[in-house]
PDB file of C-alpha atoms in Angstrom:
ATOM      1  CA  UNK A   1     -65.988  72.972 109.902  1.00 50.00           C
ATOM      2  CA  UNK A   2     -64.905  72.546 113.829  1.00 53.00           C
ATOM      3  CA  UNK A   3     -61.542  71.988 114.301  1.00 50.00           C
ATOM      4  CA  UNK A   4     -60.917  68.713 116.990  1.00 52.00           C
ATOM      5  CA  UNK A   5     -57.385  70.321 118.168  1.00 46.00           C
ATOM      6  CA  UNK A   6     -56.189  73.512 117.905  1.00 55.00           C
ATOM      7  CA  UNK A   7     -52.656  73.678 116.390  1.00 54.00           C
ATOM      8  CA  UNK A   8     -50.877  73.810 119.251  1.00 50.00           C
ATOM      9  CA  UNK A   9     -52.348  70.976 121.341  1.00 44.00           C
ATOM     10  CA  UNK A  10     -51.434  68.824 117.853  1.00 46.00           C
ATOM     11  CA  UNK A  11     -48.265  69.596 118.232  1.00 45.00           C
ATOM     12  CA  UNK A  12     -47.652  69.306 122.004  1.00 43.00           C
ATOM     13  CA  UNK A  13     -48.953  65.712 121.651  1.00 44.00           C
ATOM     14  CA  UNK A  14     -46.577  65.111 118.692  1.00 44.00           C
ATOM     15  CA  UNK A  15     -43.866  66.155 120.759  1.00 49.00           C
ATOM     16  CA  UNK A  16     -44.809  63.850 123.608  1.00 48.00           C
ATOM     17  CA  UNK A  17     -44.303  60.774 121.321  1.00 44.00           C
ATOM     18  CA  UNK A  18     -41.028  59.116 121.718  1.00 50.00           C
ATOM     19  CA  UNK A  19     -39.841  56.519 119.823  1.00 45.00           C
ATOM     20  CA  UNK A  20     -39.857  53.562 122.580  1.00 47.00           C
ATOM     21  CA  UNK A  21     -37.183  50.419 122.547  1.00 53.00           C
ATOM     22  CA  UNK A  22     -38.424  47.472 123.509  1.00 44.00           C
ATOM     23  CA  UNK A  23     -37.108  45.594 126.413  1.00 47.00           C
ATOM     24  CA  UNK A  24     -36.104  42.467 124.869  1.00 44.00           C
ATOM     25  CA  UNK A  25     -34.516  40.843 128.903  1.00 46.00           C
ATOM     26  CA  UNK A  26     -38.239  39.818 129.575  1.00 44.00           C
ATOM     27  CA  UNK A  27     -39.067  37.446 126.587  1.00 46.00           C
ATOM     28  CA  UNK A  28     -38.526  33.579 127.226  1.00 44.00           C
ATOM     29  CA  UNK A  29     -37.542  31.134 124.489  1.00 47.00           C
ATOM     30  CA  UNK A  30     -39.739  28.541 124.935  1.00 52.00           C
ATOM     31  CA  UNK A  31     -37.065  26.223 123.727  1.00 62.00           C
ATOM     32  CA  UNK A  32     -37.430  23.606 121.143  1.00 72.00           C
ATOM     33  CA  UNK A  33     -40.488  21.764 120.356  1.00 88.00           C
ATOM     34  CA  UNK A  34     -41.377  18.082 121.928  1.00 93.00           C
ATOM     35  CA  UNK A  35     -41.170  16.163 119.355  1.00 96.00           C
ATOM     36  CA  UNK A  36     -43.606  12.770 119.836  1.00 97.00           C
ATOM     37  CA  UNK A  37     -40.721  10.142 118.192  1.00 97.00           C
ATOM     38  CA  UNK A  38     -37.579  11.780 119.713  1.00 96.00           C
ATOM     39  CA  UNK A  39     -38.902  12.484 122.552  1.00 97.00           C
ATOM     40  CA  UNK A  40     -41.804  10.882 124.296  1.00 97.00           C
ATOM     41  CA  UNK A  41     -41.768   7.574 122.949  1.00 97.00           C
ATOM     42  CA  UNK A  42     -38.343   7.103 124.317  1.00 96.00           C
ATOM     43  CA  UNK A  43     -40.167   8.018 127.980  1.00 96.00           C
ATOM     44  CA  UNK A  44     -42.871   5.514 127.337  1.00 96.00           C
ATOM     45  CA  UNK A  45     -40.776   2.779 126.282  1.00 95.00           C
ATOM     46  CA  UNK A  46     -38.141   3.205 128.837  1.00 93.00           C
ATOM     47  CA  UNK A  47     -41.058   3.627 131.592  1.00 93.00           C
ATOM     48  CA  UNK A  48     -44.161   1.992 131.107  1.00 92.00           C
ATOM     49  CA  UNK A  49     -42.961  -1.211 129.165  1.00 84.00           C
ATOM     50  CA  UNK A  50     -42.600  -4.494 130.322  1.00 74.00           C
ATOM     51  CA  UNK A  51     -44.979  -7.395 131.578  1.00 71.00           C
ATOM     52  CA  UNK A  52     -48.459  -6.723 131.904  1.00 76.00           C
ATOM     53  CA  UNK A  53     -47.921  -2.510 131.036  1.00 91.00           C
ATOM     54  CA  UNK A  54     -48.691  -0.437 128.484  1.00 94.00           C
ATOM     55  CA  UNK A  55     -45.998  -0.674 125.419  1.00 94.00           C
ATOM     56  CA  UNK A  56     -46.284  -4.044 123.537  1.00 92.00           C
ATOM     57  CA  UNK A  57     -49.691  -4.892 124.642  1.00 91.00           C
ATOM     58  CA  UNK A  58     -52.897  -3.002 125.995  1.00 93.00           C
ATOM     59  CA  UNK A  59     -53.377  -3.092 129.758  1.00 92.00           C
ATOM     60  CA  UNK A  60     -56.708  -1.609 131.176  1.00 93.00           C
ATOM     61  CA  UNK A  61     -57.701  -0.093 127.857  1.00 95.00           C
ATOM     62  CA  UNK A  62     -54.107   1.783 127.524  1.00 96.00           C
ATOM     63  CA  UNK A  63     -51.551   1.394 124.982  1.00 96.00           C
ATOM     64  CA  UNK A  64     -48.542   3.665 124.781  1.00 97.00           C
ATOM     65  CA  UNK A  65     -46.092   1.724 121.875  1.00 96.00           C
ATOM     66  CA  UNK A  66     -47.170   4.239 119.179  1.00 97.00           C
ATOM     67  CA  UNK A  67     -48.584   7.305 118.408  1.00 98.00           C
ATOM     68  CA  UNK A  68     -51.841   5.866 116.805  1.00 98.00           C
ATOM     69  CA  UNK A  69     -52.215   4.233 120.066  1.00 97.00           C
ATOM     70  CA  UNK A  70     -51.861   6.731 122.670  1.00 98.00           C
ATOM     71  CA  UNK A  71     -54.140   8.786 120.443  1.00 98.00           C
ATOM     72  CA  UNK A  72     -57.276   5.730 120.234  1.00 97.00           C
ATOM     73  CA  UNK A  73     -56.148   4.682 124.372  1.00 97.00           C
ATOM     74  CA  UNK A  74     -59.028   5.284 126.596  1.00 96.00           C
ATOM     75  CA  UNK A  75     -58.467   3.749 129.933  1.00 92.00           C
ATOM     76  CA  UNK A  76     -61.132   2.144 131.976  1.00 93.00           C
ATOM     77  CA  UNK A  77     -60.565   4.689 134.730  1.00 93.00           C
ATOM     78  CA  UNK A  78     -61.558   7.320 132.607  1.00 94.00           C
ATOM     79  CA  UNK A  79     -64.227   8.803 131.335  1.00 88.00           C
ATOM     80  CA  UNK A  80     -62.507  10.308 127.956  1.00 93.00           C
ATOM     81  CA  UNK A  81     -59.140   9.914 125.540  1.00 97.00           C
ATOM     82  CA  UNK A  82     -55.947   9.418 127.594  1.00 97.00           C
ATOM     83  CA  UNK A  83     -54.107  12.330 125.744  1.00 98.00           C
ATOM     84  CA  UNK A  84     -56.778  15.783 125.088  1.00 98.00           C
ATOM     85  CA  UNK A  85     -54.373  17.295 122.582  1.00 98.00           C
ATOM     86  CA  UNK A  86     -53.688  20.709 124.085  1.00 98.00           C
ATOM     87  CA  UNK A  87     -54.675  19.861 127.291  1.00 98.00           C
ATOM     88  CA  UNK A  88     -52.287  18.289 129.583  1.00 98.00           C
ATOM     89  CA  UNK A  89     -54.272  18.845 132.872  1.00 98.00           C
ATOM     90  CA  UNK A  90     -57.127  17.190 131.083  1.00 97.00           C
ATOM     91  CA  UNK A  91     -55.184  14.618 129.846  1.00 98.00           C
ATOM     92  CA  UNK A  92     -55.509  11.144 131.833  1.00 98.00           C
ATOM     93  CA  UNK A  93     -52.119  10.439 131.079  1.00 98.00           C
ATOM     94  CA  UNK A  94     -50.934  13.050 132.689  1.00 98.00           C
ATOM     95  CA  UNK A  95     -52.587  12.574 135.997  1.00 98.00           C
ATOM     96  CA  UNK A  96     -51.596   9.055 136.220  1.00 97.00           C
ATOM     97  CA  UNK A  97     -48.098   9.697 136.157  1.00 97.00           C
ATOM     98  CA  UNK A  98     -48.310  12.537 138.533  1.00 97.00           C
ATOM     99  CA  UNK A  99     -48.492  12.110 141.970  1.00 95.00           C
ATOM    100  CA  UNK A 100     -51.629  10.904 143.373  1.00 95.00           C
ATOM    101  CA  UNK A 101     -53.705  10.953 140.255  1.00 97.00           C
ATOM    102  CA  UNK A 102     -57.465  11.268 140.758  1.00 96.00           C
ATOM    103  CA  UNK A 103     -57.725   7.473 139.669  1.00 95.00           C
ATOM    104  CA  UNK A 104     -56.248   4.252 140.796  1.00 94.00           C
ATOM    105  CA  UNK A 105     -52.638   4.280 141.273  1.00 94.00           C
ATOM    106  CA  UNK A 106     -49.832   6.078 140.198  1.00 96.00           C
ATOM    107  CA  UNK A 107     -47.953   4.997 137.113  1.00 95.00           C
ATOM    108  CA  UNK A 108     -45.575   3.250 136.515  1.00 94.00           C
ATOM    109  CA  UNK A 109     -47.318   0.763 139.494  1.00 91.00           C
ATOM    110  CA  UNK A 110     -44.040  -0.956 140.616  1.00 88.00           C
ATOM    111  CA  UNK A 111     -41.510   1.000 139.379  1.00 90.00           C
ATOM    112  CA  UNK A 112     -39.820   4.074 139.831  1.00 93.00           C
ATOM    113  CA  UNK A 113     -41.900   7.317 138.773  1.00 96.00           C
ATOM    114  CA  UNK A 114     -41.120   9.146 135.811  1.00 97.00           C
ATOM    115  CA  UNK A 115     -38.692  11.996 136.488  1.00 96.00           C
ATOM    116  CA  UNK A 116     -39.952  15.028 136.627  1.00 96.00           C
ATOM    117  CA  UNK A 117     -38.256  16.368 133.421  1.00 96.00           C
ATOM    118  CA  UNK A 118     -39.946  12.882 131.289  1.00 97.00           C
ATOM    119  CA  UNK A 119     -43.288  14.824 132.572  1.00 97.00           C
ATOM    120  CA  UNK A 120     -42.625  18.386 131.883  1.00 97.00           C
ATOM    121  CA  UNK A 121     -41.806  16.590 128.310  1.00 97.00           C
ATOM    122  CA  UNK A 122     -44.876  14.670 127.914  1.00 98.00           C
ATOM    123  CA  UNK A 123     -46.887  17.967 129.385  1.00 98.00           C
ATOM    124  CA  UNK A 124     -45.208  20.315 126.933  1.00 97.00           C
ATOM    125  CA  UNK A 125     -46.149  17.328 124.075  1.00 98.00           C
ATOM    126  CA  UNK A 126     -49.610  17.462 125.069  1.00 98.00           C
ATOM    127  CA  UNK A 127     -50.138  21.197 125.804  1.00 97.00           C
ATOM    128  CA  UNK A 128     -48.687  21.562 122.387  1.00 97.00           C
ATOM    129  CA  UNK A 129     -51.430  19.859 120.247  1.00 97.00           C
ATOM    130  CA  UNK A 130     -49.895  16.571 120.877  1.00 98.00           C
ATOM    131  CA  UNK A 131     -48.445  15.931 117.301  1.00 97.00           C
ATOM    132  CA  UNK A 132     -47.378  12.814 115.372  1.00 97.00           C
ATOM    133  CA  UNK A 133     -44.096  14.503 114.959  1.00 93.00           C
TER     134      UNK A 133
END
């Protein structure tokens, strides 16, 4: 029977083993989860109701007032769901409230756009499986 380390070369590479801390300054909290109620149906009420939009009524195959209906909205500009749970850059939605979206114009057409915090909201929603919760 052969013998992969001699003694001493076992032991040198025992000795070389330190017990290692971990270097706990680089993890992010990725902060609390989007929830779909508290949090982005406040943004789609507050920005894409009113007369002839998308909460209270469907306008160009979109309808944002719940969460069955963002989930079943498929807009005519698109080839595809408006919200790809998990996917917010493949997510309709998304580009149409971003600046110049790949379709048509940006939304909300007449009104202010959404802040940049109601996106990073509705992205985190999305890019986290886009949950009725």
């Amino acid at each position: 029977m052969q013998r992969l380390f001699p003694p001493t070369l076992a032991l040198l590479l025992l000795a070389g083993c330190q017990s290692k801390q971990i270097d706990n300054s680089m993890i992010v909290d990725p902060g609390p989860s989007v929830g779909f109620a508290a949090d982005v149906q406040p943004i789609f009420n507050r920005g894409c109701g009113g007369f002839g939009c998308h909460v209270g009524e469907t306008t160009n195959g979109i309808n944002l007032s719940t969460y069955a209906d963002v989930m079943a909205s498929v807009g005519f500009q698109y080839s595809g769901p408006t919200v790809v749970a998990g996917d917010a850059d493949a997510s309709p939605l998304v580009d149409k409230i971003s600046p110049n979206p790949s379709q048509g114009s940006r939304m909300p057409l007449g009104a202010a756009p959404l802040s940049a915090s109601d996106i990073a909201l509705i992205r985190q929603w999305i890019d986290d499986g886009a949950e009725d919760n």
